Amino acid sequence: MNEHAGPPLRLGLIGCSPIARRRMLPAIGLVDTVRLSGVAAREVERAKEIAAELGTVASGYEEILERDDVDAVYISLPNGLHCEWAGNALRAGKHVLCEKPLATTREDALELTELAARNGLVLRENFSFEHHSQHTKVRQLLAEGRFGTPRTFTASFCIPPLPPDDTRYNAALGGGALLDIGVYPLRAAQLFLGPDLTVAGATLRVDERLSVDLAGQVLLVSADSVFATLEFGIQHSYGSRYSLWGSSASVTLDRAFTPPPSRLPVLRIDEQDHAEEIVLPPSDQFRNSLEAFVGAATGPVADNDVERPWRDAAVATAGLIDEIRKRAVCVGVRDEGES
Ligand SMILES: NC(=O)c1ccc[n+]([C@@H]2O[C@H](COP(=O)([O-])OP(=O)(O)OC[C@H]3O[C@@H](n4cnc5c(N)ncnc54)[C@H](OP(=O)(O)O)[C@@H]3O)[C@@H](O)[C@H]2O)c1
């Protein structure tokens, strides 16, 4: 719970995206330390329609950043536009909650995080899954030695094909499965195996006509010699899970990355002569992520010790993306996207 006693954080939306409508707006309604103070869309008429529906103020992207009554912005633009608008927002003095991934290269992520640190602003990447209590439980069991010495981590996140005009099929907007979906298992590997990860190999299935990747696999090695195998794609049936396998037990979690807030998560633990399921309470990861951001943005200004791990994690994820692109064996396919 945020113990902030001052006025609510005045949050503006940059982009009236499906995820903003489906998850962020309901979350804003649940957190009393934040207030929606405007929506910005590319087209003013659309912004006006949405603002009227939500009882707030309509703007364009640039205009909302000029408003003195907006303290922070939530950016949910196509992946290739995050860096530009997060940078614009930070330069305008706004705290930023940016959808994942923060940037498409390590260099850009580093520049943004340094800008935030210099300006004393909070910059968080909205990997909302990290804020679900199911992973806190796994980390607690791991720290207690419940699984013995970790040996392998496997994680998958795949979704069915998207509508043909979806931004994920547009290379100029930062399309592709790696940036949109692959970043989840990558971030999960960082969470459980630590930040020091080496890319040992990767594959990408690339639609040659669209120049975007539709699926891929990644092999990582951690600083403690734990191996990770990750897979992702936007041409599969839905699946979202991980498994951490240690010397004495393994734990498996289904619906790992985007569980609905009402879901009761089930951790399955398997040992030589024993299997066990732990049912956990539901958790609203979007609300938790927003609450954490608001707490940081309304607390002692951009406390470096609190913010540094979030910034470092964003830079590390972008660094892994760079490495995967460099090392991946790319398999060209035709007309498999947009189906
Ligand atoms: N954290 C999560 O659980 C989660 C889940 C899903 C998606 N996401 C992230 O959220 C972001 C938005 O994804 P989404 O699927 O909701 O929306 P999207 O289809 O990627 O579009 C986002 C918004 O970007 C704006 N936009 C600006 N330039 C555009 C252009 N040239 N073409 C199309 N749209 C443009 C549009 O808003 P206006 O017209 O209003 O300006 C649009 O609604 C992505 O970064 C994605 O990675 C996060």
Short mmCIF file of C-alpha atoms and ligand atoms in Angstrom, two decimals:
data_model
loop_
_atom_site.label_atom_id
_atom_site.label_comp_id
_atom_site.label_asym_id
_atom_site.label_seq_id
_atom_site.Cartn_x
_atom_site.Cartn_y
_atom_site.Cartn_z
CA MET A 1 0.00 0.00 0.00
CA ASN A 2 1.24 3.46 -0.88
CA GLU A 3 1.35 5.67 2.19
CA HIS A 4 1.54 8.88 0.15
CA ALA A 5 -0.56 11.52 1.89
CA GLY A 6 -0.23 14.42 -0.59
CA PRO A 7 -2.42 15.19 -3.60
CA PRO A 8 -2.89 12.42 -6.17
CA LEU A 9 -0.40 12.13 -9.02
CA ARG A 10 -1.89 13.73 -12.14
CA LEU A 11 -1.38 11.21 -14.91
CA GLY A 12 -1.88 11.73 -18.63
CA LEU A 13 -2.11 9.01 -21.25
CA ILE A 14 -0.03 9.23 -24.41
CA GLY A 15 -1.81 6.92 -26.85
CA CYS A 16 -5.34 5.63 -26.34
CA SER A 17 -4.23 2.09 -27.04
CA PRO A 18 -6.12 -1.15 -26.45
CA ILE A 19 -3.94 -1.93 -23.41
CA ALA A 20 -4.57 1.53 -21.94
CA ARG A 21 -8.29 0.96 -22.21
CA ARG A 22 -8.30 -2.67 -21.12
CA ARG A 23 -5.90 -2.55 -18.20
CA MET A 24 -4.54 0.91 -17.36
CA LEU A 25 -7.79 2.86 -17.11
CA PRO A 26 -9.42 0.29 -14.79
CA ALA A 27 -6.23 0.28 -12.69
CA ILE A 28 -6.29 4.08 -12.41
CA GLY A 29 -9.84 3.76 -11.08
CA LEU A 30 -8.57 1.45 -8.33
CA VAL A 31 -5.62 3.50 -7.09
CA ASP A 32 -6.63 6.55 -5.06
CA THR A 33 -3.18 8.16 -5.18
CA VAL A 34 -3.46 8.79 -8.93
CA ARG A 35 -5.92 10.78 -11.03
CA LEU A 36 -6.41 10.73 -14.79
CA SER A 37 -5.75 14.27 -15.96
CA GLY A 38 -5.79 13.93 -19.73
CA VAL A 39 -5.61 11.73 -22.80
CA ALA A 40 -3.53 12.39 -25.87
CA ALA A 41 -4.15 10.82 -29.25
CA ARG A 42 -2.70 11.44 -32.71
CA GLU A 43 -6.04 12.67 -33.97
CA VAL A 44 -7.58 15.46 -31.94
CA GLU A 45 -11.14 14.37 -32.75
CA ARG A 46 -10.45 10.89 -31.43
CA ALA A 47 -8.83 12.31 -28.30
CA LYS A 48 -11.89 14.50 -27.76
CA GLU A 49 -14.28 11.58 -28.07
CA ILE A 50 -12.31 9.51 -25.58
CA ALA A 51 -11.81 12.44 -23.19
CA ALA A 52 -15.56 13.12 -23.19
CA GLU A 53 -16.25 9.48 -22.42
CA LEU A 54 -13.73 9.50 -19.54
CA GLY A 55 -14.51 12.98 -18.25
CA THR A 56 -11.02 14.31 -18.83
CA VAL A 57 -9.07 16.70 -21.07
CA ALA A 58 -8.11 15.91 -24.69
CA SER A 59 -4.73 16.82 -26.18
CA GLY A 60 -2.22 15.93 -28.82
CA TYR A 61 0.98 14.15 -27.73
CA GLU A 62 3.07 17.34 -27.63
CA GLU A 63 0.36 19.40 -26.04
CA ILE A 64 -0.12 17.11 -23.07
CA LEU A 65 3.57 17.44 -22.25
CA GLU A 66 3.21 21.23 -22.08
CA ARG A 67 0.49 21.08 -19.44
CA ASP A 68 1.47 22.14 -15.92
CA ASP A 69 -1.35 20.09 -14.42
CA VAL A 70 0.13 16.81 -15.68
CA ASP A 71 2.85 15.35 -13.42
CA ALA A 72 3.43 12.07 -15.20
CA VAL A 73 2.52 10.19 -18.37
CA TYR A 74 1.74 6.60 -19.25
CA ILE A 75 3.08 5.83 -22.73
CA SER A 76 1.43 2.97 -24.60
CA LEU A 77 2.50 3.60 -28.18
CA PRO A 78 3.82 1.05 -30.67
CA ASN A 79 7.15 -0.35 -29.44
CA GLY A 80 9.29 1.65 -31.87
CA LEU A 81 7.92 4.98 -30.59
CA HIS A 82 8.56 4.47 -26.86
CA CYS A 83 12.05 5.92 -26.83
CA GLU A 84 11.13 9.11 -28.69
CA TRP A 85 8.12 9.90 -26.50
CA ALA A 86 9.67 8.82 -23.21
CA GLY A 87 12.57 11.17 -24.06
CA ASN A 88 10.19 14.02 -24.93
CA ALA A 89 8.27 13.47 -21.69
CA LEU A 90 11.41 13.41 -19.53
CA ARG A 91 12.71 16.58 -21.20
CA ALA A 92 9.33 18.20 -20.40
CA GLY A 93 9.84 17.29 -16.72
CA LYS A 94 7.28 14.48 -16.50
CA HIS A 95 7.68 11.17 -14.68
CA VAL A 96 7.19 8.33 -17.15
CA LEU A 97 5.57 4.93 -16.97
CA CYS A 98 6.38 3.47 -20.37
CA GLU A 99 5.07 0.26 -21.84
CA LYS A 100 7.60 -2.48 -22.46
CA PRO A 101 10.11 -2.45 -24.02
CA LEU A 102 11.45 0.94 -22.97
CA ALA A 103 13.67 1.10 -26.04
CA THR A 104 14.66 -1.06 -28.97
CA THR A 105 18.44 -0.79 -28.40
CA ARG A 106 20.70 -0.69 -25.34
CA GLU A 107 22.12 2.65 -26.40
CA ASP A 108 18.66 4.24 -26.42
CA ALA A 109 17.67 2.63 -23.11
CA LEU A 110 20.87 3.89 -21.49
CA GLU A 111 20.36 7.40 -22.81
CA LEU A 112 16.80 7.50 -21.46
CA THR A 113 17.67 6.14 -18.04
CA GLU A 114 20.56 8.57 -17.69
CA LEU A 115 18.26 11.43 -18.68
CA ALA A 116 15.73 10.37 -16.03
CA ALA A 117 18.44 10.11 -13.37
CA ARG A 118 19.91 13.51 -14.30
CA ASN A 119 16.50 15.19 -14.19
CA GLY A 120 15.44 13.52 -10.91
CA LEU A 121 12.46 11.83 -12.57
CA VAL A 122 10.97 8.39 -12.26
CA LEU A 123 11.17 6.30 -15.41
CA ARG A 124 9.62 2.84 -15.14
CA GLU A 125 9.12 0.23 -17.84
CA ASN A 126 5.69 -1.32 -17.44
CA PHE A 127 6.65 -4.98 -17.21
CA SER A 128 3.55 -5.44 -15.13
CA PHE A 129 4.10 -9.19 -14.66
CA GLU A 130 7.04 -8.44 -12.34
CA HIS A 131 4.54 -6.96 -9.91
CA HIS A 132 2.46 -10.13 -9.57
CA SER A 133 2.85 -11.81 -6.20
CA GLN A 134 3.16 -15.27 -7.83
CA HIS A 135 6.77 -14.47 -8.81
CA THR A 136 7.53 -13.12 -5.35
CA LYS A 137 6.53 -16.53 -4.01
CA VAL A 138 8.75 -18.36 -6.51
CA ARG A 139 11.67 -16.09 -5.61
CA GLN A 140 11.05 -16.68 -1.92
CA LEU A 141 11.05 -20.48 -2.39
CA LEU A 142 14.18 -20.21 -4.53
CA ALA A 143 15.96 -18.17 -1.86
CA GLU A 144 14.93 -20.71 0.80
CA GLY A 145 16.53 -23.49 -1.26
CA ARG A 146 13.24 -25.28 -1.95
CA PHE A 147 14.46 -26.37 -5.41
CA GLY A 148 18.10 -27.03 -4.45
CA THR A 149 20.72 -25.49 -6.74
CA PRO A 150 19.09 -23.99 -9.85
CA ARG A 151 20.11 -25.79 -13.04
CA THR A 152 17.79 -24.66 -15.83
CA PHE A 153 15.12 -22.08 -16.47
CA THR A 154 12.69 -22.44 -19.36
CA ALA A 155 10.10 -19.85 -20.30
CA SER A 156 7.66 -19.51 -23.19
CA PHE A 157 5.29 -16.82 -24.27
CA CYS A 158 3.40 -17.30 -27.52
CA ILE A 159 0.20 -15.78 -28.85
CA PRO A 160 -1.99 -16.38 -31.92
CA PRO A 161 -1.62 -14.26 -35.08
CA LEU A 162 -2.85 -10.68 -34.81
CA PRO A 163 -5.07 -8.69 -37.19
CA PRO A 164 -3.20 -7.84 -40.43
CA ASP A 165 -2.97 -4.12 -39.65
CA ASP A 166 -1.53 -4.67 -36.15
CA THR A 167 1.54 -2.57 -35.34
CA ARG A 168 3.52 -5.77 -34.58
CA TYR A 169 3.69 -6.41 -38.35
CA ASN A 170 5.06 -2.94 -39.07
CA ALA A 171 8.87 -2.85 -39.03
CA ALA A 172 8.91 0.98 -39.03
CA LEU A 173 6.96 0.98 -35.74
CA GLY A 174 9.25 -1.51 -34.02
CA GLY A 175 7.21 -4.56 -34.96
CA GLY A 176 8.14 -8.17 -34.33
CA ALA A 177 7.71 -10.89 -31.75
CA LEU A 178 11.04 -10.36 -30.00
CA LEU A 179 10.29 -6.77 -28.99
CA ASP A 180 6.67 -7.43 -28.14
CA ILE A 181 6.54 -10.92 -26.66
CA GLY A 182 10.11 -12.23 -26.41
CA VAL A 183 10.97 -9.56 -23.89
CA TYR A 184 8.78 -11.28 -21.25
CA PRO A 185 10.77 -14.50 -20.99
CA LEU A 186 13.96 -12.44 -21.23
CA ARG A 187 12.89 -10.31 -18.31
CA ALA A 188 11.81 -13.39 -16.36
CA ALA A 189 15.30 -14.87 -16.86
CA GLN A 190 16.78 -11.63 -15.46
CA LEU A 191 14.40 -11.85 -12.50
CA PHE A 192 15.33 -15.40 -11.51
CA LEU A 193 18.92 -15.79 -12.75
CA GLY A 194 20.26 -12.28 -12.19
CA PRO A 195 21.27 -9.47 -14.52
CA ASP A 196 24.50 -10.96 -15.84
CA LEU A 197 23.25 -13.13 -18.71
CA THR A 198 25.15 -14.21 -21.81
CA VAL A 199 23.36 -14.95 -25.06
CA ALA A 200 24.72 -18.34 -26.14
CA GLY A 201 22.53 -18.63 -29.22
CA ALA A 202 19.27 -17.58 -30.79
CA THR A 203 16.98 -18.23 -33.73
CA LEU A 204 14.50 -15.87 -35.33
CA ARG A 205 11.81 -16.75 -37.83
CA VAL A 206 11.61 -13.66 -40.03
CA ASP A 207 8.85 -12.78 -42.45
CA GLU A 208 10.88 -11.59 -45.44
CA ARG A 209 8.13 -9.46 -46.94
CA LEU A 210 7.36 -7.60 -43.72
CA SER A 211 10.93 -7.65 -42.32
CA VAL A 212 9.65 -8.53 -38.86
CA ASP A 213 10.37 -11.58 -36.74
CA LEU A 214 7.39 -13.79 -35.97
CA ALA A 215 8.96 -16.18 -33.50
CA GLY A 216 12.24 -17.13 -31.92
CA GLN A 217 14.25 -19.01 -29.35
CA VAL A 218 17.07 -17.88 -27.09
CA LEU A 219 19.70 -19.75 -25.12
CA LEU A 220 21.19 -17.90 -22.14
CA VAL A 221 23.85 -18.70 -19.56
CA SER A 222 23.79 -16.96 -16.18
CA ALA A 223 26.76 -15.82 -14.11
CA ASP A 224 26.18 -18.91 -11.88
CA SER A 225 26.17 -21.23 -14.91
CA VAL A 226 22.42 -21.76 -14.94
CA PHE A 227 21.13 -22.39 -18.47
CA ALA A 228 17.96 -20.75 -19.77
CA THR A 229 15.92 -21.70 -22.83
CA LEU A 230 13.31 -19.21 -23.96
CA GLU A 231 10.76 -19.23 -26.76
CA PHE A 232 8.29 -16.72 -28.06
CA GLY A 233 6.10 -16.08 -31.05
CA ILE A 234 3.04 -14.47 -32.58
CA GLN A 235 1.97 -17.44 -34.70
CA HIS A 236 1.03 -20.07 -32.11
CA SER A 237 -1.80 -21.09 -29.84
CA TYR A 238 -1.68 -19.10 -26.59
CA GLY A 239 0.86 -20.18 -23.98
CA SER A 240 2.57 -18.30 -21.16
CA ARG A 241 4.61 -20.34 -18.68
CA TYR A 242 7.95 -20.97 -17.04
CA SER A 243 9.72 -23.65 -15.14
CA LEU A 244 12.69 -23.41 -12.83
CA TRP A 245 14.47 -26.71 -12.35
CA GLY A 246 16.91 -27.21 -9.52
CA SER A 247 19.00 -30.07 -8.18
CA SER A 248 16.22 -31.28 -5.86
CA ALA A 249 12.91 -29.99 -7.29
CA SER A 250 11.30 -28.03 -10.09
CA VAL A 251 8.57 -25.42 -10.02
CA THR A 252 6.23 -24.72 -12.92
CA LEU A 253 3.90 -21.78 -13.33
CA ASP A 254 1.27 -21.48 -16.05
CA ARG A 255 -0.26 -18.13 -17.17
CA ALA A 256 2.99 -16.61 -15.99
CA PHE A 257 2.99 -13.30 -17.83
CA THR A 258 -0.55 -12.02 -18.33
CA PRO A 259 -2.85 -13.65 -15.77
CA PRO A 260 -6.20 -11.93 -15.29
CA PRO A 261 -6.49 -10.21 -11.90
CA SER A 262 -9.08 -12.72 -10.69
CA ARG A 263 -6.96 -15.82 -11.38
CA LEU A 264 -5.80 -18.01 -8.48
CA PRO A 265 -2.25 -18.91 -9.56
CA VAL A 266 -1.05 -22.50 -9.09
CA LEU A 267 2.61 -23.29 -8.49
CA ARG A 268 3.39 -26.93 -9.21
CA ILE A 269 6.41 -28.34 -7.43
CA ASP A 270 7.81 -31.70 -8.53
CA GLU A 271 10.35 -33.75 -6.59
CA GLN A 272 11.62 -37.33 -6.89
CA ASP A 273 8.87 -38.79 -4.68
CA HIS A 274 6.53 -35.90 -4.14
CA ALA A 275 4.38 -33.48 -6.13
CA GLU A 276 2.60 -30.52 -4.68
CA GLU A 277 0.42 -27.67 -5.87
CA ILE A 278 0.40 -24.36 -4.06
CA VAL A 279 -2.63 -22.20 -4.81
CA LEU A 280 -1.90 -18.51 -4.35
CA PRO A 281 -4.21 -15.53 -3.83
CA PRO A 282 -5.12 -13.46 -6.92
CA SER A 283 -3.07 -10.38 -7.71
CA ASP A 284 -3.70 -7.47 -10.08
CA GLN A 285 -0.32 -6.91 -11.68
CA PHE A 286 -1.37 -3.80 -13.59
CA ARG A 287 -2.70 -2.16 -10.48
CA ASN A 288 0.43 -3.17 -8.55
CA SER A 289 2.72 -1.79 -11.23
CA LEU A 290 0.81 1.50 -11.35
CA GLU A 291 0.80 1.73 -7.56
CA ALA A 292 4.57 1.17 -7.42
CA PHE A 293 5.12 3.85 -10.07
CA VAL A 294 2.86 6.35 -8.32
CA GLY A 295 4.57 5.61 -4.99
CA ALA A 296 7.96 6.32 -6.55
CA ALA A 297 6.81 9.45 -8.39
CA THR A 298 5.19 10.94 -5.31
CA GLY A 299 7.92 9.86 -2.89
CA PRO A 300 11.36 11.36 -2.28
CA VAL A 301 12.10 12.54 -5.81
CA ALA A 302 13.44 9.73 -7.96
CA ASP A 303 15.42 8.20 -5.12
CA ASN A 304 18.42 6.76 -6.94
CA ASP A 305 18.76 3.65 -4.82
CA VAL A 306 15.13 2.75 -5.43
CA GLU A 307 15.10 3.66 -9.11
CA ARG A 308 18.51 2.32 -10.14
CA PRO A 309 17.51 -1.39 -10.23
CA TRP A 310 14.50 -0.59 -12.46
CA ARG A 311 16.63 1.49 -14.79
CA ASP A 312 19.42 -1.10 -14.87
CA ALA A 313 16.93 -3.88 -15.64
CA ALA A 314 15.55 -1.91 -18.61
CA VAL A 315 19.05 -1.35 -19.99
CA ALA A 316 19.93 -5.02 -19.47
CA THR A 317 16.81 -6.17 -21.35
CA ALA A 318 17.64 -3.87 -24.25
CA GLY A 319 21.23 -5.18 -24.19
CA LEU A 320 19.93 -8.74 -24.53
CA ILE A 321 17.77 -7.65 -27.46
CA ASP A 322 20.88 -6.22 -29.18
CA GLU A 323 22.83 -9.44 -28.58
CA ILE A 324 20.01 -11.67 -29.80
CA ARG A 325 19.74 -9.67 -33.00
CA LYS A 326 23.49 -9.93 -33.52
CA ARG A 327 23.75 -13.66 -32.86
CA ALA A 328 20.47 -15.06 -34.13
CA VAL A 329 20.29 -17.55 -36.94
CA CYS A 330 17.49 -16.00 -39.00
CA VAL A 331 15.20 -18.28 -40.93
CA GLY A 332 13.32 -16.46 -43.68
CA VAL A 333 9.67 -17.31 -44.26
CA ARG A 334 7.09 -15.83 -46.59
CA ASP A 335 3.51 -14.87 -45.92
CA GLU A 336 3.33 -16.38 -42.45
CA GLY A 337 2.66 -13.01 -40.77
CA GLU A 338 -0.69 -11.24 -40.80
CA SER A 339 -2.55 -14.54 -41.28
N1 LIG B 1 2.13 -4.54 -20.10
C1 LIG B 1 1.30 -5.33 -20.76
O1 LIG B 1 0.73 -6.28 -20.22
C2 LIG B 1 1.03 -5.05 -22.21
C3 LIG B 1 0.07 -5.76 -22.90
C4 LIG B 1 -0.19 -5.44 -24.24
C5 LIG B 1 0.56 -4.45 -24.84
N2 LIG B 1 1.53 -3.81 -24.17
C6 LIG B 1 2.34 -2.75 -24.77
O2 LIG B 1 1.49 -1.62 -24.91
C7 LIG B 1 1.81 -0.89 -26.06
C8 LIG B 1 0.57 -0.66 -26.87
O3 LIG B 1 0.12 -1.88 -27.38
P1 LIG B 1 -1.40 -2.03 -27.89
O4 LIG B 1 -1.49 -3.33 -28.56
O5 LIG B 1 -2.31 -1.74 -26.79
O6 LIG B 1 -1.55 -0.84 -28.92
P2 LIG B 1 -0.96 -0.61 -30.41
O7 LIG B 1 -1.80 -1.26 -31.41
O8 LIG B 1 0.50 -0.90 -30.44
O9 LIG B 1 -1.16 0.98 -30.58
C9 LIG B 1 -0.91 1.84 -29.56
C10 LIG B 1 -1.37 3.25 -29.85
O10 LIG B 1 -0.31 3.93 -30.49
C11 LIG B 1 -0.84 5.08 -31.13
N3 LIG B 1 -0.08 5.26 -32.38
C12 LIG B 1 0.83 6.21 -32.61
N4 LIG B 1 1.36 6.10 -33.83
C13 LIG B 1 0.78 5.05 -34.40
C14 LIG B 1 0.88 4.47 -35.69
N5 LIG B 1 1.71 4.96 -36.62
N6 LIG B 1 0.10 3.40 -35.95
C15 LIG B 1 -0.71 2.90 -35.03
N7 LIG B 1 -0.86 3.42 -33.79
C16 LIG B 1 -0.14 4.49 -33.49
C17 LIG B 1 -2.34 4.86 -31.28
O11 LIG B 1 -2.95 5.71 -30.33
P3 LIG B 1 -3.71 7.05 -30.70
O12 LIG B 1 -4.36 6.85 -32.02
O13 LIG B 1 -4.64 7.18 -29.59
O14 LIG B 1 -2.69 8.13 -30.73
C18 LIG B 1 -2.54 3.42 -30.81
O15 LIG B 1 -3.75 3.24 -30.14
C19 LIG B 1 2.91 -1.66 -26.78
O16 LIG B 1 4.13 -1.08 -26.45
C20 LIG B 1 2.85 -3.05 -26.18
O17 LIG B 1 4.14 -3.64 -26.12
C21 LIG B 1 1.76 -4.08 -22.87
#
